[in-house]
Short mmCIF file of N, CA, C and O in Angstrom, two decimals:
data_model
loop_
_atom_site.label_atom_id
_atom_site.label_comp_id
_atom_site.label_asym_id
_atom_site.label_seq_id
_atom_site.Cartn_x
_atom_site.Cartn_y
_atom_site.Cartn_z
N VAL H 1 0.84 -1.20 0.00
CA VAL H 1 0.00 0.00 0.00
C VAL H 1 0.88 1.25 0.00
O VAL H 1 1.87 1.33 0.75
N GLN H 2 0.50 2.19 -0.83
CA GLN H 2 1.22 3.45 -0.87
C GLN H 2 0.23 4.60 -1.02
O GLN H 2 -0.69 4.52 -1.84
N LEU H 3 0.43 5.63 -0.21
CA LEU H 3 -0.37 6.85 -0.28
C LEU H 3 0.59 8.01 -0.44
O LEU H 3 1.47 8.19 0.41
N VAL H 4 0.42 8.79 -1.50
CA VAL H 4 1.34 9.89 -1.78
C VAL H 4 0.56 11.18 -1.95
O VAL H 4 -0.18 11.35 -2.92
N GLU H 5 0.77 12.10 -0.99
CA GLU H 5 0.09 13.40 -1.04
C GLU H 5 0.89 14.38 -1.87
O GLU H 5 2.12 14.29 -1.97
N SER H 6 0.18 15.33 -2.45
CA SER H 6 0.81 16.42 -3.20
C SER H 6 -0.13 17.61 -3.20
O SER H 6 -1.30 17.50 -2.82
N GLY H 7 0.40 18.76 -3.62
CA GLY H 7 -0.43 19.94 -3.78
C GLY H 7 -0.28 20.99 -2.69
O GLY H 7 -0.88 22.06 -2.77
N GLY H 8 0.50 20.68 -1.67
CA GLY H 8 0.70 21.65 -0.62
C GLY H 8 1.55 22.83 -1.09
O GLY H 8 2.11 22.81 -2.19
N GLY H 9 1.65 23.83 -0.22
CA GLY H 9 2.46 24.99 -0.55
C GLY H 9 2.15 26.17 0.34
O GLY H 9 1.47 26.03 1.36
N LEU H 10 2.65 27.32 -0.07
CA LEU H 10 2.43 28.57 0.65
C LEU H 10 1.32 29.35 -0.04
O LEU H 10 1.35 29.54 -1.26
N VAL H 11 0.35 29.78 0.74
CA VAL H 11 -0.78 30.53 0.20
C VAL H 11 -1.15 31.64 1.16
O VAL H 11 -0.97 31.50 2.38
N GLN H 12 -1.66 32.73 0.63
CA GLN H 12 -2.08 33.84 1.47
C GLN H 12 -3.44 33.55 2.12
O GLN H 12 -4.24 32.77 1.56
N PRO H 13 -3.71 34.16 3.25
CA PRO H 13 -5.04 34.00 3.85
C PRO H 13 -6.13 34.37 2.86
O PRO H 13 -6.01 35.34 2.11
N GLY H 14 -7.18 33.55 2.87
CA GLY H 14 -8.27 33.73 1.91
C GLY H 14 -8.07 32.98 0.62
O GLY H 14 -9.00 32.90 -0.20
N GLY H 15 -6.89 32.43 0.42
CA GLY H 15 -6.59 31.72 -0.81
C GLY H 15 -7.07 30.28 -0.79
O GLY H 15 -7.73 29.84 0.16
N SER H 16 -6.73 29.56 -1.86
CA SER H 16 -7.18 28.18 -2.03
C SER H 16 -6.02 27.27 -2.41
O SER H 16 -5.03 27.72 -3.02
N LEU H 17 -6.17 26.02 -2.07
CA LEU H 17 -5.25 24.96 -2.49
C LEU H 17 -6.06 23.70 -2.71
O LEU H 17 -7.10 23.50 -2.07
N ARG H 18 -5.56 22.85 -3.59
CA ARG H 18 -6.16 21.53 -3.78
C ARG H 18 -5.11 20.47 -3.54
O ARG H 18 -4.11 20.41 -4.26
N LEU H 19 -5.34 19.66 -2.55
CA LEU H 19 -4.45 18.56 -2.24
C LEU H 19 -4.91 17.29 -2.95
O LEU H 19 -6.12 17.09 -3.14
N SER H 20 -3.95 16.46 -3.31
CA SER H 20 -4.25 15.16 -3.90
C SER H 20 -3.54 14.07 -3.11
O SER H 20 -2.50 14.31 -2.50
N CYS H 21 -4.13 12.89 -3.14
CA CYS H 21 -3.52 11.71 -2.52
C CYS H 21 -3.65 10.56 -3.51
O CYS H 21 -4.76 10.07 -3.74
N ALA H 22 -2.53 10.17 -4.08
CA ALA H 22 -2.52 9.06 -5.04
C ALA H 22 -2.34 7.76 -4.29
O ALA H 22 -1.37 7.60 -3.54
N ALA H 23 -3.27 6.84 -4.48
CA ALA H 23 -3.27 5.57 -3.75
C ALA H 23 -2.91 4.42 -4.66
O ALA H 23 -3.28 4.40 -5.85
N SER H 24 -2.21 3.44 -4.12
CA SER H 24 -1.88 2.24 -4.87
C SER H 24 -1.68 1.07 -3.93
O SER H 24 -1.48 1.27 -2.72
N GLY H 25 -1.77 -0.13 -4.48
CA GLY H 25 -1.52 -1.32 -3.70
C GLY H 25 -2.74 -1.91 -3.00
O GLY H 25 -2.61 -2.88 -2.25
N PHE H 26 -3.90 -1.33 -3.24
CA PHE H 26 -5.14 -1.87 -2.69
C PHE H 26 -6.30 -1.41 -3.56
O PHE H 26 -6.12 -0.54 -4.42
N THR H 27 -7.47 -1.99 -3.33
CA THR H 27 -8.64 -1.62 -4.13
C THR H 27 -9.26 -0.36 -3.53
O THR H 27 -10.10 -0.41 -2.63
N PHE H 28 -8.82 0.76 -4.06
CA PHE H 28 -9.16 2.08 -3.51
C PHE H 28 -10.66 2.27 -3.35
O PHE H 28 -11.12 2.82 -2.34
N ALA H 29 -11.44 1.80 -4.29
CA ALA H 29 -12.88 2.04 -4.30
C ALA H 29 -13.61 1.37 -3.14
O ALA H 29 -14.78 1.69 -2.88
N LEU H 30 -12.97 0.48 -2.42
CA LEU H 30 -13.62 -0.26 -1.35
C LEU H 30 -13.37 0.32 0.04
O LEU H 30 -13.95 -0.16 1.02
N TYR H 31 -12.56 1.35 0.12
CA TYR H 31 -12.15 1.86 1.44
C TYR H 31 -12.48 3.33 1.63
O TYR H 31 -12.23 4.16 0.73
N ALA H 32 -13.03 3.64 2.82
CA ALA H 32 -13.17 5.04 3.20
C ALA H 32 -11.77 5.63 3.38
O ALA H 32 -10.83 4.93 3.78
N MET H 33 -11.68 6.92 3.08
CA MET H 33 -10.40 7.62 3.17
C MET H 33 -10.60 8.92 3.94
O MET H 33 -11.69 9.53 3.89
N SER H 34 -9.56 9.34 4.62
CA SER H 34 -9.65 10.55 5.43
C SER H 34 -8.47 11.47 5.16
O SER H 34 -7.41 11.04 4.69
N TRP H 35 -8.69 12.73 5.51
CA TRP H 35 -7.61 13.72 5.62
C TRP H 35 -7.44 14.06 7.09
O TRP H 35 -8.43 14.27 7.81
N VAL H 36 -6.19 14.13 7.50
CA VAL H 36 -5.82 14.45 8.88
C VAL H 36 -4.70 15.47 8.80
O VAL H 36 -3.87 15.42 7.89
N ARG H 37 -4.64 16.39 9.73
CA ARG H 37 -3.57 17.38 9.72
C ARG H 37 -2.92 17.48 11.09
O ARG H 37 -3.53 17.13 12.11
N GLN H 38 -1.70 17.97 11.08
CA GLN H 38 -0.98 18.19 12.32
C GLN H 38 -0.18 19.47 12.22
O GLN H 38 0.71 19.59 11.36
N ALA H 39 -0.52 20.41 13.08
CA ALA H 39 0.19 21.67 13.14
C ALA H 39 1.37 21.55 14.09
O ALA H 39 1.37 20.69 14.98
N PRO H 40 2.38 22.40 13.92
CA PRO H 40 3.56 22.33 14.80
C PRO H 40 3.19 22.44 16.27
O PRO H 40 2.45 23.34 16.67
N GLY H 41 3.66 21.48 17.04
CA GLY H 41 3.43 21.52 18.48
C GLY H 41 2.04 21.14 18.92
O GLY H 41 1.70 21.26 20.10
N LYS H 42 1.23 20.66 17.98
CA LYS H 42 -0.15 20.29 18.33
C LYS H 42 -0.42 18.82 17.98
O LYS H 42 0.30 18.21 17.20
N ASP H 43 -1.46 18.30 18.58
CA ASP H 43 -1.87 16.94 18.26
C ASP H 43 -2.46 16.88 16.85
O ASP H 43 -2.93 17.89 16.32
N ARG H 44 -2.45 15.71 16.27
CA ARG H 44 -3.09 15.57 14.98
C ARG H 44 -4.58 15.81 15.09
O ARG H 44 -5.19 15.51 16.11
N GLU H 45 -5.14 16.32 14.02
CA GLU H 45 -6.54 16.70 14.00
C GLU H 45 -7.21 16.05 12.79
O GLU H 45 -6.77 16.23 11.66
N TRP H 46 -8.27 15.34 13.04
CA TRP H 46 -9.06 14.78 11.94
C TRP H 46 -9.73 15.92 11.19
O TRP H 46 -10.27 16.85 11.80
N VAL H 47 -9.71 15.87 9.86
CA VAL H 47 -10.26 16.92 9.01
C VAL H 47 -11.54 16.47 8.31
O VAL H 47 -12.57 17.14 8.38
N SER H 48 -11.48 15.31 7.63
CA SER H 48 -12.63 14.88 6.84
C SER H 48 -12.49 13.42 6.47
O SER H 48 -11.37 12.89 6.39
N THR H 49 -13.63 12.78 6.24
CA THR H 49 -13.67 11.40 5.75
C THR H 49 -14.71 11.30 4.65
O THR H 49 -15.76 11.95 4.72
N ILE H 50 -14.42 10.48 3.65
CA ILE H 50 -15.35 10.27 2.55
C ILE H 50 -15.67 8.80 2.41
O ILE H 50 -14.79 7.93 2.49
N ASN H 51 -16.94 8.52 2.20
CA ASN H 51 -17.45 7.16 2.03
C ASN H 51 -16.87 6.54 0.75
O ASN H 51 -16.70 7.23 -0.25
N PRO H 52 -16.58 5.25 0.77
CA PRO H 52 -15.96 4.64 -0.41
C PRO H 52 -16.88 4.53 -1.61
O PRO H 52 -16.40 4.55 -2.74
N ARG H 53 -18.17 4.45 -1.40
CA ARG H 53 -19.07 4.20 -2.53
C ARG H 53 -20.00 5.37 -2.83
O ARG H 53 -20.13 5.78 -3.97
N SER H 54 -20.63 5.90 -1.78
CA SER H 54 -21.66 6.93 -2.01
C SER H 54 -21.07 8.31 -2.21
O SER H 54 -21.74 9.19 -2.75
N GLY H 55 -19.84 8.51 -1.75
CA GLY H 55 -19.24 9.83 -1.83
C GLY H 55 -19.68 10.77 -0.73
O GLY H 55 -19.26 11.93 -0.69
N SER H 56 -20.53 10.28 0.19
CA SER H 56 -20.93 11.13 1.31
C SER H 56 -19.71 11.39 2.19
O SER H 56 -18.76 10.59 2.21
N SER H 57 -19.75 12.50 2.90
CA SER H 57 -18.56 12.90 3.65
C SER H 57 -18.93 13.62 4.94
O SER H 57 -20.07 14.08 5.11
N HIS H 58 -17.97 13.70 5.81
CA HIS H 58 -18.10 14.42 7.07
C HIS H 58 -16.87 15.30 7.26
O HIS H 58 -15.78 14.96 6.77
N TYR H 59 -17.06 16.39 8.01
CA TYR H 59 -15.99 17.36 8.21
C TYR H 59 -15.89 17.78 9.67
O TYR H 59 -16.90 17.83 10.40
N ALA H 60 -14.69 18.13 10.06
CA ALA H 60 -14.50 18.78 11.35
C ALA H 60 -15.15 20.15 11.31
O ALA H 60 -15.18 20.81 10.26
N ASP H 61 -15.62 20.61 12.45
CA ASP H 61 -16.27 21.92 12.50
C ASP H 61 -15.33 23.03 12.06
O ASP H 61 -15.76 24.03 11.48
N SER H 62 -14.04 22.85 12.30
CA SER H 62 -13.05 23.88 12.00
C SER H 62 -12.90 24.12 10.50
O SER H 62 -12.39 25.18 10.09
N VAL H 63 -13.32 23.17 9.67
CA VAL H 63 -13.15 23.32 8.22
C VAL H 63 -14.47 23.26 7.46
O VAL H 63 -14.50 23.49 6.25
N LYS H 64 -15.54 22.97 8.14
CA LYS H 64 -16.84 22.81 7.49
C LYS H 64 -17.22 24.08 6.75
O LYS H 64 -17.10 25.19 7.29
N GLY H 65 -17.65 23.92 5.50
CA GLY H 65 -18.04 25.06 4.69
C GLY H 65 -16.89 25.68 3.91
O GLY H 65 -17.12 26.50 3.01
N ARG H 66 -15.66 25.30 4.23
CA ARG H 66 -14.48 25.82 3.53
C ARG H 66 -13.73 24.74 2.76
O ARG H 66 -13.12 25.02 1.72
N PHE H 67 -13.74 23.52 3.27
CA PHE H 67 -13.02 22.41 2.65
C PHE H 67 -14.02 21.44 2.03
O PHE H 67 -15.12 21.25 2.57
N THR H 68 -13.61 20.82 0.93
CA THR H 68 -14.44 19.82 0.27
C THR H 68 -13.59 18.61 -0.09
O THR H 68 -12.60 18.74 -0.81
N VAL H 69 -13.99 17.46 0.42
CA VAL H 69 -13.29 16.22 0.11
C VAL H 69 -13.99 15.54 -1.07
O VAL H 69 -15.23 15.60 -1.19
N SER H 70 -13.22 14.90 -1.92
CA SER H 70 -13.78 14.16 -3.04
C SER H 70 -12.83 13.02 -3.40
O SER H 70 -11.70 12.98 -2.90
N ARG H 71 -13.31 12.13 -4.24
CA ARG H 71 -12.47 11.03 -4.66
C ARG H 71 -12.82 10.63 -6.09
O ARG H 71 -13.97 10.78 -6.51
N ASP H 72 -11.83 10.14 -6.79
CA ASP H 72 -12.02 9.60 -8.12
C ASP H 72 -11.56 8.15 -8.06
O ASP H 72 -10.36 7.87 -8.10
N ASN H 73 -12.51 7.25 -7.94
CA ASN H 73 -12.16 5.84 -7.78
C ASN H 73 -11.52 5.26 -9.04
O ASN H 73 -10.75 4.30 -8.96
N ALA H 74 -11.81 5.84 -10.19
CA ALA H 74 -11.19 5.36 -11.42
C ALA H 74 -9.71 5.73 -11.48
O ALA H 74 -8.91 5.02 -12.10
N LYS H 75 -9.36 6.83 -10.82
CA LYS H 75 -7.97 7.28 -10.81
C LYS H 75 -7.25 6.96 -9.51
O LYS H 75 -6.09 7.34 -9.33
N ASN H 76 -7.96 6.27 -8.59
CA ASN H 76 -7.37 5.93 -7.29
C ASN H 76 -6.79 7.15 -6.58
O ASN H 76 -5.68 7.12 -6.04
N THR H 77 -7.56 8.22 -6.59
CA THR H 77 -7.07 9.48 -6.04
C THR H 77 -8.10 10.13 -5.14
O THR H 77 -9.29 10.17 -5.46
N LEU H 78 -7.60 10.63 -4.03
CA LEU H 78 -8.39 11.37 -3.06
C LEU H 78 -7.98 12.85 -3.16
O LEU H 78 -6.81 13.16 -3.39
N TYR H 79 -8.96 13.73 -2.98
CA TYR H 79 -8.69 15.16 -3.09
C TYR H 79 -9.20 15.91 -1.85
O TYR H 79 -10.12 15.45 -1.16
N LEU H 80 -8.62 17.07 -1.63
CA LEU H 80 -9.14 17.99 -0.63
C LEU H 80 -9.02 19.41 -1.20
O LEU H 80 -7.92 19.92 -1.35
N GLN H 81 -10.16 19.97 -1.53
CA GLN H 81 -10.22 21.36 -1.99
C GLN H 81 -10.35 22.25 -0.76
O GLN H 81 -11.30 22.11 0.00
N MET H 82 -9.40 23.14 -0.60
CA MET H 82 -9.37 24.01 0.58
C MET H 82 -9.53 25.45 0.12
O MET H 82 -8.68 25.98 -0.61
N ASP H 83 -10.61 26.07 0.53
CA ASP H 83 -10.90 27.47 0.18
C ASP H 83 -10.94 28.32 1.44
O ASP H 83 -11.04 27.80 2.55
N SER H 84 -10.89 29.62 1.25
CA SER H 84 -10.94 30.57 2.37
C SER H 84 -9.95 30.17 3.46
O SER H 84 -10.30 30.13 4.65
N LEU H 85 -8.75 29.88 3.06
CA LEU H 85 -7.75 29.39 4.01
C LEU H 85 -7.39 30.44 5.05
O LEU H 85 -7.36 31.65 4.76
N LYS H 86 -7.12 29.94 6.25
CA LYS H 86 -6.77 30.79 7.39
C LYS H 86 -5.39 30.40 7.89
O LYS H 86 -4.96 29.25 7.70
N PRO H 87 -4.71 31.28 8.58
CA PRO H 87 -3.39 30.92 9.14
C PRO H 87 -3.46 29.68 10.04
O PRO H 87 -2.51 28.89 10.06
N GLU H 88 -4.56 29.49 10.72
CA GLU H 88 -4.69 28.33 11.60
C GLU H 88 -4.86 27.01 10.84
O GLU H 88 -4.88 25.94 11.45
N ASP H 89 -4.98 27.09 9.52
CA ASP H 89 -5.00 25.88 8.70
C ASP H 89 -3.58 25.38 8.39
O ASP H 89 -3.41 24.30 7.81
N THR H 90 -2.58 26.15 8.78
CA THR H 90 -1.20 25.75 8.54
C THR H 90 -0.89 24.45 9.28
O THR H 90 -1.10 24.34 10.49
N ALA H 91 -0.44 23.46 8.53
CA ALA H 91 -0.18 22.13 9.09
C ALA H 91 0.38 21.23 8.00
O ALA H 91 0.38 21.59 6.82
N ILE H 92 0.83 20.08 8.43
CA ILE H 92 1.11 19.00 7.48
C ILE H 92 -0.18 18.22 7.31
O ILE H 92 -0.80 17.82 8.31
N TYR H 93 -0.57 17.99 6.08
CA TYR H 93 -1.81 17.29 5.78
C TYR H 93 -1.49 15.87 5.30
O TYR H 93 -0.67 15.68 4.39
N TYR H 94 -2.16 14.91 5.92
CA TYR H 94 -1.96 13.51 5.60
C TYR H 94 -3.26 12.89 5.09
O TYR H 94 -4.34 13.21 5.59
N CYS H 95 -3.14 11.97 4.15
CA CYS H 95 -4.29 11.12 3.83
C CYS H 95 -4.09 9.79 4.55
O CYS H 95 -2.96 9.36 4.81
N ALA H 96 -5.21 9.18 4.90
CA ALA H 96 -5.17 7.94 5.67
C ALA H 96 -6.24 6.99 5.16
O ALA H 96 -7.35 7.41 4.81
N LYS H 97 -5.92 5.71 5.18
CA LYS H 97 -6.83 4.66 4.70
C LYS H 97 -7.46 3.93 5.87
O LYS H 97 -6.78 3.52 6.82
N TYR H 98 -8.79 3.73 5.78
CA TYR H 98 -9.46 2.90 6.77
C TYR H 98 -8.95 1.46 6.66
O TYR H 98 -8.68 0.97 5.58
N GLU H 99 -8.84 0.79 7.79
CA GLU H 99 -8.38 -0.59 7.79
C GLU H 99 -9.46 -1.54 7.26
O GLU H 99 -9.16 -2.48 6.53
N ARG H 100 -10.71 -1.27 7.62
CA ARG H 100 -11.78 -2.20 7.26
C ARG H 100 -12.38 -1.85 5.89
O ARG H 100 -12.68 -0.69 5.61
N GLU H 101 -12.56 -2.86 5.09
CA GLU H 101 -13.15 -2.69 3.77
C GLU H 101 -14.62 -2.32 3.89
O GLU H 101 -15.33 -2.85 4.74
N ASP H 102 -15.06 -1.39 3.03
CA ASP H 102 -16.47 -1.03 2.91
C ASP H 102 -17.06 -0.62 4.26
O ASP H 102 -18.19 -1.00 4.60
N TYR H 103 -16.32 0.13 5.02
CA TYR H 103 -16.70 0.53 6.38
C TYR H 103 -16.53 2.04 6.48
O TYR H 103 -15.53 2.59 6.04
N TYR H 104 -17.54 2.69 7.08
CA TYR H 104 -17.52 4.14 7.13
C TYR H 104 -18.18 4.60 8.41
O TYR H 104 -19.33 4.28 8.67
N THR H 105 -17.44 5.36 9.20
CA THR H 105 -18.00 5.84 10.46
C THR H 105 -18.36 7.31 10.40
O THR H 105 -18.93 7.85 11.34
N GLY H 106 -18.00 7.99 9.30
CA GLY H 106 -18.30 9.41 9.22
C GLY H 106 -17.28 10.20 10.02
O GLY H 106 -16.15 10.39 9.59
N TYR H 107 -17.65 10.63 11.19
CA TYR H 107 -16.73 11.36 12.06
C TYR H 107 -15.71 10.40 12.66
O TYR H 107 -15.95 9.19 12.76
N LEU H 108 -14.58 10.93 13.05
CA LEU H 108 -13.53 10.11 13.62
C LEU H 108 -14.03 9.43 14.89
O LEU H 108 -14.56 10.07 15.78
N SER H 109 -13.83 8.12 14.95
CA SER H 109 -14.18 7.39 16.17
C SER H 109 -12.92 6.95 16.92
O SER H 109 -12.88 6.98 18.15
N SER H 110 -11.89 6.58 16.15
CA SER H 110 -10.64 6.14 16.77
C SER H 110 -9.53 6.19 15.74
O SER H 110 -9.75 5.85 14.57
N TRP H 111 -8.34 6.59 16.17
CA TRP H 111 -7.20 6.57 15.26
C TRP H 111 -6.86 5.15 14.83
O TRP H 111 -6.19 4.95 13.81
N THR H 112 -7.29 4.17 15.58
CA THR H 112 -7.02 2.78 15.21
C THR H 112 -7.82 2.32 14.01
O THR H 112 -7.61 1.22 13.52
N GLU H 113 -8.75 3.17 13.54
CA GLU H 113 -9.51 2.83 12.34
C GLU H 113 -8.62 2.80 11.10
O GLU H 113 -8.98 2.21 10.10
N TYR H 114 -7.47 3.46 11.18
CA TYR H 114 -6.60 3.62 10.01
C TYR H 114 -5.42 2.66 10.07
O TYR H 114 -4.84 2.43 11.13
N ASP H 115 -5.05 2.12 8.89
CA ASP H 115 -3.89 1.24 8.88
C ASP H 115 -2.74 1.76 8.01
O ASP H 115 -1.60 1.28 8.17
N TYR H 116 -2.99 2.71 7.14
CA TYR H 116 -1.92 3.28 6.32
C TYR H 116 -2.08 4.79 6.23
O TYR H 116 -3.20 5.31 6.14
N TRP H 117 -0.91 5.45 6.21
CA TRP H 117 -0.85 6.90 6.13
C TRP H 117 0.14 7.31 5.04
O TRP H 117 1.13 6.62 4.79
N GLY H 118 -0.12 8.47 4.45
CA GLY H 118 0.85 9.02 3.53
C GLY H 118 1.96 9.73 4.28
O GLY H 118 1.97 9.78 5.52
N GLN H 119 2.89 10.30 3.53
CA GLN H 119 4.03 10.98 4.15
C GLN H 119 3.73 12.43 4.50
O GLN H 119 4.48 13.07 5.24
N GLY H 120 2.63 12.95 3.96
CA GLY H 120 2.20 14.30 4.29
C GLY H 120 2.66 15.34 3.29
O GLY H 120 3.66 15.16 2.59
N THR H 121 1.90 16.43 3.24
CA THR H 121 2.26 17.58 2.41
C THR H 121 2.03 18.84 3.24
O THR H 121 1.00 18.97 3.91
N GLN H 122 2.99 19.74 3.21
CA GLN H 122 2.95 20.95 4.04
C GLN H 122 2.06 22.01 3.41
O GLN H 122 2.20 22.34 2.23
N VAL H 123 1.17 22.55 4.22
CA VAL H 123 0.34 23.69 3.83
C VAL H 123 0.66 24.83 4.78
O VAL H 123 0.55 24.67 6.00
N THR H 124 1.05 25.96 4.23
CA THR H 124 1.36 27.13 5.03
C THR H 124 0.50 28.29 4.55
O THR H 124 0.54 28.64 3.36
N VAL H 125 -0.25 28.86 5.47
CA VAL H 125 -1.12 29.98 5.15
C VAL H 125 -0.57 31.21 5.86
O VAL H 125 -0.61 31.31 7.08
N SER H 126 -0.03 32.12 5.08
CA SER H 126 0.63 33.28 5.66
C SER H 126 0.71 34.41 4.64
O SER H 126 0.82 34.17 3.44
N SER H 127 0.66 35.63 5.15
CA SER H 127 0.81 36.79 4.27
C SER H 127 2.26 37.24 4.23
O SER H 127 2.60 38.19 3.51
#
């Protein structure tokens, strides 16, 4: 299994970025996927999860209305569209794969739900 994030960078407050997570080594369409972030000196924070089949999704309150998660099962790719970015969105963003096939809890229930993580991509929001 391999998860490779890309698309991070430096953006001004109010700007946008689109992150991608290229997945390989498993049947992507059968697994829920999440975005998680970790800011310097802080605990990791769950951001969003998307259902493997229906495309339904859930978001942390801190990003709801600004971030949109999506997936292209034909391309084995997960996305995170981030709009109206704030300095407090600065973090390393990781994609993570649910361990259980065809299983979706919506909001984060436990970090043990995940069995693989990407290496992360840095997002910095600053003027």
